[in-house]
CSV table of C-alpha atoms in Angstrom, one decimal:
chain,number,residue,atom,x,y,z
A,1,CYS,CA,-9.0,53.9,15.8
A,2,LYS,CA,-12.5,53.0,17.1
A,3,SER,CA,-13.1,50.3,14.5
A,4,LEU,CA,-11.4,48.9,11.4
A,5,SER,CA,-13.1,47.5,8.3
A,6,VAL,CA,-11.0,46.2,5.4
A,7,SER,CA,-12.4,45.6,1.9
A,8,GLY,CA,-9.2,46.2,-0.1
A,9,SER,CA,-5.6,45.3,0.9
A,10,LEU,CA,-4.2,46.8,4.1
A,11,THR,CA,-0.6,46.2,5.3
A,12,ILE,CA,0.7,47.0,8.8
A,13,GLY,CA,4.4,47.8,9.1
A,14,ASN,CA,7.3,49.0,6.9
A,15,ASN,CA,11.1,48.6,6.7
A,16,ILE,CA,11.9,51.8,8.7
A,17,ASN,CA,9.8,51.6,11.9
A,18,ASN,CA,7.9,49.0,13.9
A,19,ILE,CA,4.2,50.0,13.8
A,20,ASN,CA,1.7,49.7,16.6
A,21,LEU,CA,-2.0,49.8,15.6
A,22,THR,CA,-4.7,50.0,18.4
A,23,VAL,CA,-8.3,49.3,17.6
A,24,SER,CA,-10.7,49.8,20.5
A,25,GLY,CA,-13.6,48.1,18.8
A,26,ASN,CA,-14.1,45.5,16.1
A,27,VAL,CA,-11.7,44.5,13.3
A,28,THR,CA,-13.6,43.2,10.2
A,29,ILE,CA,-12.0,41.8,7.0
A,30,ASN,CA,-14.7,41.6,4.4
A,31,SER,CA,-14.9,39.1,1.6
A,32,GLY,CA,-12.2,39.9,-0.9
A,33,GLY,CA,-10.3,42.0,1.6
A,34,ALA,CA,-6.8,41.3,3.0
A,35,PHE,CA,-5.1,42.5,6.2
A,36,ASN,CA,-1.4,41.6,6.2
A,37,SER,CA,1.8,42.1,8.2
A,38,GLY,CA,4.7,43.9,6.4
A,39,GLY,CA,8.1,45.5,6.8
A,40,ASP,CA,10.8,43.9,8.9
A,41,GLY,CA,8.7,42.5,11.7
A,42,GLY,CA,8.2,43.6,15.3
A,43,ASN,CA,4.8,45.2,14.7
A,44,ALA,CA,1.9,45.1,17.2
A,45,LEU,CA,-1.9,45.0,16.7
A,46,LEU,CA,-4.1,45.5,19.8
A,47,ILE,CA,-7.8,44.6,19.4
A,48,GLY,CA,-10.5,45.7,21.9
A,49,GLY,CA,-13.5,44.2,20.2
A,50,ASN,CA,-14.2,41.2,18.0
A,51,LEU,CA,-12.1,39.9,15.0
A,52,VAL,CA,-14.3,38.9,12.0
A,53,ASN,CA,-12.4,37.5,9.0
A,54,ASP,CA,-14.3,36.8,5.8
A,55,GLY,CA,-11.2,37.5,3.7
A,56,ALA,CA,-7.5,37.0,4.5
A,57,PHE,CA,-5.8,37.8,7.8
A,58,ASP,CA,-2.0,37.1,7.9
A,59,MET,CA,0.2,38.5,10.7
A,60,ASN,CA,3.0,36.0,10.0
A,61,VAL,CA,4.6,36.8,6.7
A,62,GLY,CA,8.1,35.5,6.9
A,63,ALA,CA,10.2,37.9,9.0
A,64,ALA,CA,7.5,40.6,8.6
A,65,ASP,CA,5.5,39.6,11.7
A,66,THR,CA,2.9,41.4,13.8
A,67,ASP,CA,2.1,40.3,17.4
A,68,VAL,CA,-1.6,40.4,18.2
A,69,THR,CA,-3.1,41.2,21.7
A,70,PHE,CA,-6.8,41.0,22.6
A,71,ASN,CA,-7.2,43.5,25.4
A,72,GLY,CA,-11.0,44.1,25.5
A,73,ALA,CA,-12.9,44.6,28.8
A,74,SER,CA,-15.8,42.5,27.6
A,75,THR,CA,-16.4,39.2,25.8
A,76,GLN,CA,-14.4,38.9,22.5
A,77,THR,CA,-14.8,36.6,19.6
A,78,ILE,CA,-12.7,35.4,16.6
A,79,SER,CA,-15.0,34.3,13.8
A,80,GLY,CA,-15.5,34.5,10.0
A,81,VAL,CA,-15.3,32.2,7.0
A,82,GLY,CA,-12.1,33.5,5.3
A,83,SER,CA,-9.7,30.8,4.2
A,84,LEU,CA,-6.5,32.4,5.8
A,85,MET,CA,-6.3,33.2,9.5
A,86,ASP,CA,-2.6,33.2,10.5
A,87,PHE,CA,-1.2,34.8,13.7
A,88,ASN,CA,2.4,35.2,14.7
A,89,SER,CA,1.9,35.3,18.4
A,90,LEU,CA,-1.4,35.8,20.3
A,91,THR,CA,-1.8,37.3,23.8
A,92,LEU,CA,-5.0,37.5,25.9
A,93,THR,CA,-5.0,40.2,28.6
A,94,ASN,CA,-6.5,39.6,32.0
A,95,ASN,CA,-10.2,40.4,32.5
A,96,PRO,CA,-13.2,38.4,33.7
A,97,SER,CA,-14.9,38.0,30.3
A,98,ASN,CA,-14.7,34.9,28.1
A,99,PHE,CA,-12.9,34.7,24.8
A,100,PHE,CA,-14.5,32.7,22.0
A,101,ILE,CA,-12.7,31.1,19.0
A,102,ASN,CA,-15.3,29.9,16.5
A,103,ARG,CA,-13.2,29.2,13.5
A,104,ALA,CA,-9.8,27.6,12.6
A,105,ILE,CA,-6.7,29.7,13.3
A,106,THR,CA,-3.0,29.1,13.1
A,107,VAL,CA,-0.4,30.5,15.6
A,108,ASN,CA,3.3,30.4,14.6
A,109,ARG,CA,4.8,31.6,17.8
A,110,ASP,CA,3.7,32.0,21.5
A,111,TRP,CA,0.2,31.7,23.0
A,112,ILE,CA,0.1,33.8,26.2
A,113,ASN,CA,-3.1,33.8,28.3
A,114,ASN,CA,-3.3,36.0,31.4
A,115,GLY,CA,-6.5,34.7,32.9
A,116,LYS,CA,-9.1,34.5,30.2
A,117,THR,CA,-11.4,31.5,29.8
A,118,VAL,CA,-11.2,30.4,26.1
A,119,LEU,CA,-14.4,28.8,24.7
A,120,GLY,CA,-15.9,28.1,21.2
A,121,THR,CA,-15.9,25.5,18.5
A,122,GLY,CA,-12.7,26.4,16.5
A,123,ILE,CA,-9.4,24.7,16.1
A,124,VAL,CA,-6.1,26.3,17.2
A,125,THR,CA,-3.1,25.0,15.3
A,126,LEU,CA,0.4,25.7,16.7
A,127,THR,CA,2.8,25.6,13.7
A,128,GLY,CA,6.2,26.9,14.8
A,129,THR,CA,8.4,27.0,17.9
A,130,SER,CA,5.9,28.1,20.5
A,131,ILE,CA,5.4,28.5,24.2
A,132,ILE,CA,2.0,28.1,25.9
A,133,GLY,CA,2.4,30.5,28.8
A,134,GLY,CA,0.7,33.1,30.9
A,135,SER,CA,-0.4,33.8,34.5
A,136,ALA,CA,-2.1,30.6,35.6
A,137,GLU,CA,-4.0,28.4,33.2
A,138,THR,CA,-5.2,28.4,29.6
A,139,ASN,CA,-7.9,26.7,27.5
A,140,PHE,CA,-8.3,25.7,23.8
A,141,PRO,CA,-11.5,24.6,22.1
A,142,ASN,CA,-9.5,22.1,20.0
A,143,LEU,CA,-5.7,22.0,19.7
A,144,THR,CA,-3.6,20.7,16.8
A,145,VAL,CA,0.2,20.7,17.0
A,146,THR,CA,2.6,20.6,14.0
A,147,GLY,CA,5.5,22.5,15.5
A,148,THR,CA,7.6,22.5,18.6
A,149,VAL,CA,5.5,23.5,21.6
A,150,THR,CA,6.5,23.9,25.3
A,151,GLN,CA,3.6,24.0,27.7
A,152,LYS,CA,4.6,26.1,30.7
A,153,ILE,CA,1.2,26.4,32.4
A,154,ASN,CA,-1.7,24.0,33.1
A,155,THR,CA,-3.7,23.6,29.8
A,156,ILE,CA,-7.3,22.4,29.2
A,157,VAL,CA,-8.5,21.3,25.7
A,158,SER,CA,-12.3,21.3,25.6
A,159,GLY,CA,-12.4,19.1,22.5
A,160,ASP,CA,-9.7,17.0,20.8
A,161,PHE,CA,-5.9,17.2,21.0
A,162,ILE,CA,-4.2,16.3,17.7
A,163,LEU,CA,-0.4,15.8,17.3
A,164,ASN,CA,0.5,15.6,13.7
A,165,SER,CA,4.2,16.4,13.7
A,166,GLY,CA,6.8,18.2,15.8
A,167,THR,CA,7.2,17.9,19.6
A,168,TYR,CA,4.8,18.7,22.4
A,169,ILE,CA,6.4,19.1,25.8
A,170,VAL,CA,4.0,19.0,28.8
A,171,ASN,CA,6.5,20.0,31.5
A,172,ASN,CA,9.3,22.5,31.9
A,173,ASN,CA,11.1,21.9,35.3
A,174,SER,CA,7.8,22.0,37.2
A,175,SER,CA,4.7,19.9,37.7
A,176,SER,CA,1.9,20.7,35.1
A,177,SER,CA,-1.1,19.0,33.6
A,178,LEU,CA,-2.7,18.7,30.2
A,179,THR,CA,-6.4,18.0,30.5
A,180,ILE,CA,-8.2,16.8,27.3
A,181,ASN,CA,-12.0,16.6,27.5
A,182,GLY,CA,-12.2,15.0,24.0
A,183,ASN,CA,-9.8,12.5,22.3
A,184,TYR,CA,-6.0,12.3,22.0
A,185,LEU,CA,-5.0,11.6,18.4
A,186,GLN,CA,-1.4,11.3,17.4
A,187,SER,CA,-0.3,10.5,13.8
A,188,GLY,CA,3.3,11.8,14.1
A,189,GLY,CA,5.7,13.8,16.1
A,190,LEU,CA,6.8,13.3,19.8
A,191,PHE,CA,4.8,13.7,23.0
A,192,ASP,CA,7.3,14.5,25.7
A,193,PHE,CA,6.1,14.3,29.3
A,194,ASN,CA,9.1,16.2,30.8
A,195,SER,CA,12.0,18.3,29.6
A,196,GLY,CA,13.4,19.0,33.1
A,197,THR,CA,14.7,17.0,36.1
A,198,SER,CA,11.8,17.4,38.5
A,199,GLY,CA,8.0,17.6,38.8
A,200,THR,CA,5.3,15.3,37.6
A,201,SER,CA,3.6,15.7,34.3
A,202,THR,CA,0.0,14.5,33.9
A,203,MET,CA,-2.3,14.0,31.0
A,204,ASN,CA,-6.0,13.8,32.1
A,205,LEU,CA,-8.0,12.2,29.3
A,206,SER,CA,-11.8,11.9,29.1
A,207,GLY,CA,-11.9,10.4,25.6
A,208,ASN,CA,-10.0,7.8,23.6
A,209,LEU,CA,-6.3,7.6,22.9
A,210,THR,CA,-5.1,6.8,19.4
A,211,ASN,CA,-1.5,6.7,18.4
A,212,THR,CA,-0.6,5.5,14.9
A,213,VAL,CA,3.1,6.4,15.0
A,214,ALA,CA,5.2,3.5,14.0
A,215,THR,CA,8.1,4.2,16.4
A,216,THR,CA,8.1,3.1,20.0
A,217,ASP,CA,9.4,6.4,21.3
A,218,SER,CA,6.6,8.6,20.1
A,219,MET,CA,5.8,9.1,23.8
A,220,THR,CA,8.7,9.7,26.2
A,221,THR,CA,10.2,11.4,29.1
A,222,SER,CA,13.4,13.2,28.1
A,223,GLY,CA,14.4,14.7,31.5
A,224,SER,CA,17.3,13.3,33.4
A,225,GLY,CA,15.2,12.5,36.5
A,226,ALA,CA,13.1,9.4,37.0
A,227,PRO,CA,10.3,8.8,34.4
A,228,ASN,CA,7.5,10.9,35.7
A,229,GLY,CA,4.8,11.2,33.1
A,230,GLN,CA,1.4,9.7,33.9
A,231,ILE,CA,-1.9,9.3,31.9
A,232,VAL,CA,-5.1,9.4,33.8
A,233,PHE,CA,-8.1,8.0,32.0
A,234,ASN,CA,-11.0,9.8,33.7
A,235,GLY,CA,-13.9,9.6,31.3
A,236,SER,CA,-17.4,8.8,32.4
A,237,ALA,CA,-18.0,6.3,29.6
A,238,THR,CA,-16.0,3.4,28.0
A,239,GLN,CA,-12.6,4.6,26.8
A,240,ASN,CA,-10.3,2.9,24.3
């Protein structure tokens, strides 16, 4: 369809077939509206325009999930004031335009970015067993982790990186970097510089580092090679 506006309750998917829905323009969930995933999972939603959620957007309903791809040829934006904004997996296709996230969203599975620059003021929370992957490099406006995340490409966080629970793995058998332009805040979980046997994992940090986890192994290198994680404090002002 050219565009989609939801004021009632709309479900994509059933228990018979996997459903693909392609919207070449904007998807809008109005106040009081709900757009949900259904069936037995394996559905796909392709969005060529903006996604505005002032109601409820849930593509991760148990096993009834829908994978979302933003494939527009121009700038795309996620926005709205709806309380529920839950993705199963999120893929950004390659084009020269920017992608803006201007509200809080949750992603249960993989984040795949094939060349888009991600900007905005929102917070992306990775909640499940996830891979950060794609063709070269990805960005987050702010990133919160509560699940198990493996970072397979260089990643830049424009704001704060927050690890509340779970495990964040910077490296997977190759050298990679996590660049944080804001602060590093860890209240739980495990930050793992390496899961393989080779490569050097680097955290470039422009802000402050705060770790309030009581155990001494909240930051580690789990690979069988020599310890190879390094933190580079590169801020232009005083760092703590």
